[in-house]
mmCIF file of C-alpha atoms in Angstrom:
data_model
loop_
_atom_site.group_PDB
_atom_site.id
_atom_site.type_symbol
_atom_site.label_atom_id
_atom_site.label_comp_id
_atom_site.label_asym_id
_atom_site.label_seq_id
_atom_site.Cartn_x
_atom_site.Cartn_y
_atom_site.Cartn_z
ATOM 1 C CA MET F 1 163.024 191.623 138.161
ATOM 2 C CA ASP F 2 165.129 189.073 136.237
ATOM 3 C CA PRO F 3 163.336 188.022 133.016
ATOM 4 C CA ALA F 4 164.462 184.394 133.474
ATOM 5 C CA LEU F 5 162.677 184.217 136.813
ATOM 6 C CA LEU F 6 159.544 185.679 135.247
ATOM 7 C CA ARG F 7 159.541 182.926 132.580
ATOM 8 C CA GLU F 8 159.949 180.224 135.209
ATOM 9 C CA ARG F 9 157.092 181.803 137.210
ATOM 10 C CA GLU F 10 154.836 181.748 134.150
ATOM 11 C CA LEU F 11 155.712 178.105 133.384
ATOM 12 C CA PHE F 12 155.002 177.145 137.026
ATOM 13 C CA GLN F 13 151.582 178.805 136.905
ATOM 14 C CA LYS F 14 150.751 176.989 133.658
ATOM 15 C CA ARG F 15 151.704 173.622 135.233
ATOM 16 C CA ALA F 16 149.670 174.457 138.336
ATOM 17 C CA LEU F 17 146.651 175.335 136.253
ATOM 18 C CA SER F 18 146.876 172.076 134.320
ATOM 19 C CA THR F 19 147.341 169.682 137.311
ATOM 20 C CA PRO F 20 144.435 170.711 139.723
ATOM 21 C CA ALA F 21 141.791 169.432 137.300
ATOM 22 C CA VAL F 22 143.191 165.842 137.564
ATOM 23 C CA GLU F 23 143.417 166.038 141.371
ATOM 24 C CA LYS F 24 139.796 167.209 141.664
ATOM 25 C CA ARG F 25 138.584 164.311 139.550
ATOM 26 C CA GLN F 26 140.367 161.812 141.800
ATOM 27 C CA ALA F 27 138.839 163.383 144.901
ATOM 28 C CA ALA F 28 135.426 163.294 143.319
ATOM 29 C CA SER F 29 135.851 159.625 142.379
ATOM 30 C CA ASP F 30 137.003 158.774 145.943
ATOM 31 C CA SER F 31 134.031 160.508 147.520
ATOM 32 C CA GLY F 32 131.724 158.759 145.063
ATOM 33 C CA SER F 33 133.142 155.346 145.987
ATOM 34 C CA HIS F 34 132.489 156.061 149.688
ATOM 35 C CA LYS F 35 128.936 157.059 148.916
ATOM 36 C CA LYS F 36 128.389 153.865 146.946
ATOM 37 C CA LYS F 37 129.700 151.654 149.774
ATOM 38 C CA LYS F 38 127.357 153.082 152.400
ATOM 39 C CA PRO F 39 124.111 151.893 150.774
ATOM 40 C CA LYS F 40 125.416 148.279 150.915
ATOM 41 C CA VAL F 41 125.522 148.459 154.716
ATOM 42 C CA GLU F 42 122.068 149.967 154.726
ATOM 43 C CA LYS F 43 120.830 147.149 152.487
ATOM 44 C CA GLU F 44 122.282 144.535 154.837
ATOM 45 C CA SER F 45 120.664 146.155 157.880
ATOM 46 C CA SER F 46 117.381 146.569 156.038
ATOM 47 C CA SER F 47 117.412 142.864 155.015
ATOM 48 C CA GLY F 48 117.977 141.839 158.660
ATOM 49 C CA SER F 49 115.121 143.999 159.879
ATOM 50 C CA LYS F 50 112.993 142.633 157.046
ATOM 51 C CA ASN F 51 113.633 139.025 158.178
ATOM 52 C CA SER F 52 112.863 139.861 161.806
ATOM 53 C CA SER F 53 109.689 141.663 160.794
ATOM 54 C CA GLU F 54 108.665 138.667 158.660
ATOM 55 C CA SER F 55 109.142 136.262 161.606
ATOM 56 C CA ALA F 56 107.228 138.594 163.903
ATOM 57 C CA ASN F 57 104.469 138.883 161.351
ATOM 58 C CA GLY F 58 104.359 135.076 161.120
ATOM 59 C CA ASN F 59 103.771 134.767 164.885
ATOM 60 C CA ILE F 60 101.146 137.499 164.762
ATOM 61 C CA ASN F 61 99.419 135.786 161.844
ATOM 62 C CA ILE F 62 99.300 132.438 163.727
ATOM 63 C CA LYS F 63 97.844 134.096 166.819
ATOM 64 C CA ALA F 64 95.434 136.111 164.730
ATOM 65 C CA SER F 65 94.278 133.028 162.824
ATOM 66 C CA SER F 66 93.621 130.994 166.011
ATOM 67 C CA GLY F 67 91.876 133.952 167.607
ATOM 68 C CA TYR F 68 89.773 134.407 164.482
ATOM 69 C CA LYS F 69 88.776 130.714 164.498
ATOM 70 C CA PHE F 70 87.525 130.745 168.075
ATOM 71 C CA GLY F 71 85.904 134.116 167.495
ATOM 72 C CA CYS F 72 83.904 132.575 164.639
ATOM 73 C CA LEU F 73 82.922 129.644 166.877
ATOM 74 C CA ALA F 74 81.725 131.954 169.658
ATOM 75 C CA LYS F 75 79.714 134.006 167.165
ATOM 76 C CA ILE F 76 78.030 130.856 165.804
ATOM 77 C CA VAL F 77 77.143 129.507 169.284
ATOM 78 C CA ASN F 78 75.722 132.868 170.394
ATOM 79 C CA TYR F 79 73.689 133.142 167.203
ATOM 80 C CA MET F 80 72.265 129.615 167.624
ATOM 81 C CA LYS F 81 71.330 130.411 171.225
ATOM 82 C CA THR F 82 69.599 133.666 170.266
ATOM 83 C CA ARG F 83 67.546 132.076 167.483
ATOM 84 C CA HIS F 84 66.538 129.208 169.819
ATOM 85 C CA GLN F 85 65.328 131.744 172.402
ATOM 86 C CA ASN F 86 63.336 133.489 169.700
ATOM 87 C CA GLY F 87 61.545 130.241 168.814
ATOM 88 C CA ASP F 88 63.607 129.210 165.744
ATOM 89 C CA THR F 89 64.417 125.677 166.878
ATOM 90 C CA HIS F 90 64.807 124.004 163.464
ATOM 91 C CA PHE F 91 68.287 122.747 162.573
ATOM 92 C CA LEU F 92 70.558 124.401 159.993
ATOM 93 C CA THR F 93 73.403 123.261 157.760
ATOM 94 C CA LEU F 94 76.849 124.804 158.203
ATOM 95 C CA ASP F 95 76.514 126.801 154.983
ATOM 96 C CA GLU F 96 73.204 128.255 156.203
ATOM 97 C CA ILE F 97 74.779 129.157 159.553
ATOM 98 C CA LEU F 98 77.750 130.846 157.868
ATOM 99 C CA ASP F 99 75.384 132.711 155.576
ATOM 100 C CA GLU F 100 73.194 133.976 158.422
ATOM 101 C CA THR F 101 76.197 134.919 160.613
ATOM 102 C CA LYS F 102 77.937 136.598 157.617
ATOM 103 C CA LEU F 103 81.059 134.420 157.920
ATOM 104 C CA LEU F 104 81.356 133.573 154.223
ATOM 105 C CA ASP F 105 84.998 134.742 154.051
ATOM 106 C CA ILE F 106 86.436 131.884 156.138
ATOM 107 C CA SER F 107 88.851 129.455 154.489
ATOM 108 C CA MET F 108 88.145 125.816 153.685
ATOM 109 C CA LYS F 109 90.546 124.756 156.462
ATOM 110 C CA GLN F 110 88.589 126.728 159.065
ATOM 111 C CA LYS F 111 85.318 125.395 157.685
ATOM 112 C CA GLN F 112 86.624 121.835 157.973
ATOM 113 C CA TRP F 113 87.705 122.560 161.573
ATOM 114 C CA LEU F 114 84.181 123.740 162.418
ATOM 115 C CA MET F 115 82.604 120.638 160.857
ATOM 116 C CA THR F 116 84.914 117.963 162.291
ATOM 117 C CA GLU F 117 86.047 119.384 165.642
ATOM 118 C CA ALA F 118 84.600 122.629 166.957
ATOM 119 C CA LEU F 119 80.846 122.240 166.517
ATOM 120 C CA VAL F 120 80.800 118.463 167.103
ATOM 121 C CA SER F 121 82.589 118.711 170.481
ATOM 122 C CA ASN F 122 80.784 121.849 171.686
ATOM 123 C CA PRO F 123 78.401 121.033 174.595
ATOM 124 C CA LYS F 124 75.895 123.679 173.460
ATOM 125 C CA ILE F 125 75.559 122.393 169.879
ATOM 126 C CA GLU F 126 73.604 119.303 168.826
ATOM 127 C CA VAL F 127 74.460 117.577 165.535
ATOM 128 C CA ARG F 128 71.728 115.728 163.634
ATOM 129 C CA ASP F 129 72.334 114.287 160.140
ATOM 130 C CA GLY F 130 74.826 116.966 159.145
ATOM 131 C CA THR F 131 72.695 119.806 160.562
ATOM 132 C CA TYR F 132 73.230 121.818 163.718
ATOM 133 C CA GLY F 133 70.958 123.125 166.462
ATOM 134 C CA PHE F 134 71.275 124.679 169.901
ATOM 135 C CA LYS F 135 71.408 122.287 172.885
ATOM 136 C CA PRO F 136 70.146 123.887 176.140
ATOM 137 C CA LYS F 137 70.304 122.282 179.589
ATOM 138 C CA TYR F 138 66.499 121.998 179.685
ATOM 139 C CA ASN F 139 64.778 121.718 176.325
ATOM 140 C CA LEU F 140 61.390 123.311 177.109
ATOM 141 C CA LYS F 141 58.761 123.863 174.448
ATOM 142 C CA ASP F 142 56.215 125.933 176.371
ATOM 143 C CA LYS F 143 55.071 127.062 179.833
ATOM 144 C CA LYS F 144 53.464 123.675 180.561
ATOM 145 C CA ALA F 145 56.824 121.963 180.063
ATOM 146 C CA LEU F 146 58.394 124.458 182.491
ATOM 147 C CA LEU F 147 55.689 123.790 185.104
ATOM 148 C CA ARG F 148 56.179 120.019 184.750
ATOM 149 C CA LEU F 149 59.941 120.438 185.223
ATOM 150 C CA LEU F 150 59.510 122.527 188.393
ATOM 151 C CA ASP F 151 56.914 120.072 189.751
ATOM 152 C CA LYS F 152 59.281 117.147 189.109
ATOM 153 C CA HIS F 153 62.127 118.910 190.913
ATOM 154 C CA ASP F 154 59.799 119.590 193.838
ATOM 155 C CA GLN F 155 58.575 115.974 194.050
ATOM 156 C CA LEU F 156 62.094 114.514 193.887
ATOM 157 C CA GLY F 157 63.531 117.049 196.339
ATOM 158 C CA LEU F 158 65.941 118.490 193.757
ATOM 159 C CA GLY F 159 65.103 122.098 194.624
ATOM 160 C CA GLY F 160 64.602 124.852 192.096
ATOM 161 C CA VAL F 161 65.893 125.657 188.619
ATOM 162 C CA LEU F 162 68.116 128.575 187.677
ATOM 163 C CA LEU F 163 66.364 131.341 185.776
ATOM 164 C CA ASP F 164 69.361 131.499 183.388
ATOM 165 C CA ASP F 165 68.821 127.842 182.418
ATOM 166 C CA VAL F 166 65.101 128.458 181.877
ATOM 167 C CA GLU F 167 65.756 131.519 179.707
ATOM 168 C CA GLU F 168 68.300 129.514 177.701
ATOM 169 C CA GLY F 169 66.002 126.548 176.989
ATOM 170 C CA LEU F 170 62.503 128.063 176.821
ATOM 171 C CA PRO F 171 61.624 130.187 173.764
ATOM 172 C CA ASN F 172 60.047 133.508 174.758
ATOM 173 C CA SER F 173 60.676 132.637 178.418
ATOM 174 C CA ALA F 174 59.697 136.030 179.844
ATOM 175 C CA LYS F 175 56.193 135.744 178.367
ATOM 176 C CA ALA F 176 55.757 132.150 179.637
ATOM 177 C CA ILE F 177 56.941 132.962 183.174
ATOM 178 C CA LYS F 178 54.608 135.934 183.350
ATOM 179 C CA ALA F 179 51.684 133.741 182.223
ATOM 180 C CA LEU F 180 52.328 131.194 185.000
ATOM 181 C CA GLY F 181 51.889 133.881 187.641
ATOM 182 C CA ASP F 182 51.739 132.592 191.253
ATOM 183 C CA GLN F 183 52.254 128.971 190.194
ATOM 184 C CA ILE F 184 55.999 129.578 190.536
ATOM 185 C CA VAL F 185 58.059 131.284 193.235
ATOM 186 C CA PHE F 186 61.249 133.310 192.756
ATOM 187 C CA VAL F 187 64.116 133.116 195.262
ATOM 188 C CA THR F 188 67.259 135.259 194.911
ATOM 189 C CA ARG F 189 70.538 133.671 195.971
ATOM 190 C CA PRO F 190 73.357 135.579 197.702
ATOM 191 C CA ASP F 191 75.167 135.759 194.339
ATOM 192 C CA LYS F 192 72.126 137.642 192.895
ATOM 193 C CA LYS F 193 71.078 134.706 190.679
ATOM 194 C CA LYS F 194 67.359 133.927 190.640
ATOM 195 C CA ILE F 195 65.924 130.427 191.152
ATOM 196 C CA LEU F 196 62.437 129.240 190.215
ATOM 197 C CA PHE F 197 60.471 126.895 192.510
ATOM 198 C CA TYR F 198 57.155 125.165 192.015
ATOM 199 C CA ASN F 199 54.467 126.711 194.217
ATOM 200 C CA ASP F 200 52.574 123.652 195.493
ATOM 201 C CA LYS F 201 49.245 125.074 196.662
ATOM 202 C CA HIS F 202 48.282 121.760 198.283
ATOM 203 C CA CYS F 203 50.830 122.574 200.978
ATOM 204 C CA GLN F 204 49.138 125.892 201.740
ATOM 205 C CA PHE F 205 46.766 125.160 204.620
ATOM 206 C CA VAL F 206 45.813 126.883 207.857
ATOM 207 C CA VAL F 207 47.317 125.396 211.029
ATOM 208 C CA ASP F 208 45.178 125.446 214.170
ATOM 209 C CA GLU F 209 46.309 128.024 216.744
ATOM 210 C CA GLU F 210 46.244 125.447 219.539
ATOM 211 C CA PHE F 211 48.671 123.242 217.583
ATOM 212 C CA GLN F 212 50.912 126.265 216.935
ATOM 213 C CA LYS F 213 51.033 126.986 220.682
ATOM 214 C CA LEU F 214 51.934 123.373 221.440
ATOM 215 C CA TRP F 215 54.657 123.496 218.762
ATOM 216 C CA ARG F 216 56.176 126.687 220.142
ATOM 217 C CA SER F 217 55.955 125.456 223.747
ATOM 218 C CA VAL F 218 58.547 122.707 223.196
ATOM 219 C CA PRO F 219 62.017 124.235 223.651
ATOM 220 C CA VAL F 220 64.807 122.586 221.684
ATOM 221 C CA ASP F 221 67.519 125.257 221.909
ATOM 222 C CA SER F 222 69.225 123.655 224.912
ATOM 223 C CA ILE F 223 68.981 120.081 223.590
ATOM 224 C CA ASP F 224 71.912 118.590 221.736
ATOM 225 C CA GLU F 225 71.337 117.372 218.138
ATOM 226 C CA GLU F 226 72.450 113.868 219.080
ATOM 227 C CA LYS F 227 69.812 113.703 221.830
ATOM 228 C CA ILE F 228 67.119 114.895 219.420
ATOM 229 C CA GLU F 229 68.177 112.243 216.887
ATOM 230 C CA GLU F 230 68.166 109.567 219.611
ATOM 231 C CA TYR F 231 64.659 110.607 220.716
ATOM 232 C CA LEU F 232 63.370 110.494 217.126
ATOM 233 C CA LYS F 233 64.785 106.999 216.657
ATOM 234 C CA LYS F 234 62.991 105.796 219.788
ATOM 235 C CA GLN F 235 59.745 107.148 218.340
ATOM 236 C CA GLY F 236 60.403 105.368 215.051
ATOM 237 C CA ILE F 237 61.149 108.566 213.126
ATOM 238 C CA SER F 238 64.214 108.770 210.848
ATOM 239 C CA SER F 239 66.062 112.065 210.640
ATOM 240 C CA MET F 240 68.005 113.587 207.739
ATOM 241 C CA GLN F 241 71.640 112.575 207.605
ATOM 242 C CA GLU F 242 74.684 114.580 206.525
ATOM 243 C CA THR F 243 72.843 117.873 206.251
ATOM 244 C CA GLY F 244 75.920 119.874 207.216
ATOM 245 C CA PRO F 245 79.689 119.606 207.249
ATOM 246 C CA LYS F 246 81.028 116.712 209.242
ATOM 247 C CA LYS F 247 82.809 117.468 212.466
ATOM 248 C CA VAL F 248 86.395 116.328 212.380
ATOM 249 C CA MET F 249 87.495 114.833 215.678
ATOM 250 C CA PRO F 250 90.960 115.938 216.747
ATOM 251 C CA VAL F 251 93.518 113.162 216.576
ATOM 252 C CA GLN F 252 95.105 112.477 219.943
ATOM 253 C CA LYS F 253 98.853 112.202 219.767
ATOM 254 C CA ARG F 254 100.548 109.363 221.594
ATOM 255 C CA LYS F 255 102.638 110.388 224.529
ATOM 256 C CA LYS F 256 106.226 109.357 224.233
ATOM 257 C CA GLN F 257 107.335 107.140 227.115
ATOM 258 C CA SER F 258 110.242 108.501 229.051
ATOM 259 C CA GLY F 259 113.376 106.383 228.862
ATOM 260 C CA GLN F 260 114.027 103.234 226.926
ATOM 261 C CA ARG F 261 111.739 100.313 227.547
ATOM 262 C CA LYS F 262 113.528 97.201 228.787
ATOM 263 C CA ARG F 263 113.064 94.167 226.637
ATOM 264 C CA GLN F 264 111.683 91.141 228.428
ATOM 265 C CA PHE F 265 112.717 87.730 227.230
ATOM 266 C CA LYS F 266 110.525 84.700 227.676
ATOM 267 C CA THR F 267 112.119 82.034 229.832
ATOM 268 C CA HIS F 268 111.588 78.310 229.386
ATOM 269 C CA ASN F 269 111.959 75.256 231.674
ATOM 270 C CA ASN F 270 111.282 77.175 234.878
ATOM 271 C CA HIS F 271 110.319 73.917 236.578
ATOM 272 C CA LEU F 272 113.887 72.612 236.215
ATOM 273 C CA GLN F 273 115.599 75.435 238.073
ATOM 274 C CA GLY F 274 118.434 74.039 240.269
ATOM 275 C CA VAL F 275 118.678 70.827 238.292
ATOM 276 C CA LEU F 276 120.168 72.065 235.046
ATOM 277 C CA GLU F 277 123.708 73.359 234.854
ATOM 278 C CA ASP F 278 124.963 76.384 232.921
ATOM 279 C CA TYR F 279 127.560 75.521 230.213
ATOM 280 C CA SER F 280 127.847 79.005 228.692
ATOM 281 C CA ASP F 281 131.366 79.449 230.170
ATOM 282 C CA GLY F 282 132.545 75.999 229.157
ATOM 283 C CA VAL F 283 132.448 72.586 230.735
ATOM 284 C CA PRO F 284 132.740 72.838 234.529
ATOM 285 C CA SER F 285 135.684 71.070 236.098
ATOM 286 C CA LYS F 286 135.048 67.994 238.212
ATOM 287 C CA LYS F 287 135.302 68.509 241.932
#
């Protein structure tokens, strides 16, 4: 082989060995710049998700705070009801209530809301000189108070009293009801709720059999209610009014008259017929 070509070959190899190192550095720097740019996009996307998560968390915090407020109110009302049923009827301050219900971690804003709005406007809480107590429908102290209430309802014709209302207002109600025994009567409604009635023993008397036969011998099934009411009025006896739903009488629709009705005009001066002349077509010509 020509020695000149061999020299050129050696020089070319030396140049090739010296140049690749520079090219590799440029490639490495390019790839590094691409890697550095990518995290910026990730940061932007992460900041957007962070803002959306913060707004979502804000809505959740608002809902959670309102739910927590009303949850505290419900816990306080239930606690006051339970202690009233157990016989603890003395009033408590708000701090004492929060201490006994273990709600000491509430904020001052929530505490102010309980003092100025929630407890004051609650129908089951009574406020007295800055203290709070339970307010039942019937405030009954003992079994005698319950018996007086049932007797009053019986005398005024108000009916019975719900067992739920008695249990709410009478401390140790189960013991008091059991002690009254046959002085009260239980009636269960179709909705399974129990009602207490006063058992008036003065109304428990024996009716003569002859009177019972006379009573049963008068048939009233075939007689209309209006006739019975009319008969009672003749005898000077007043009957109960509006005991049931009122009967609605069907409204009769007017029948439309066939054809148009001719209008009739009132005529005047009928006694001068044949004397007066008609000038509606102008002045008549002289004959």
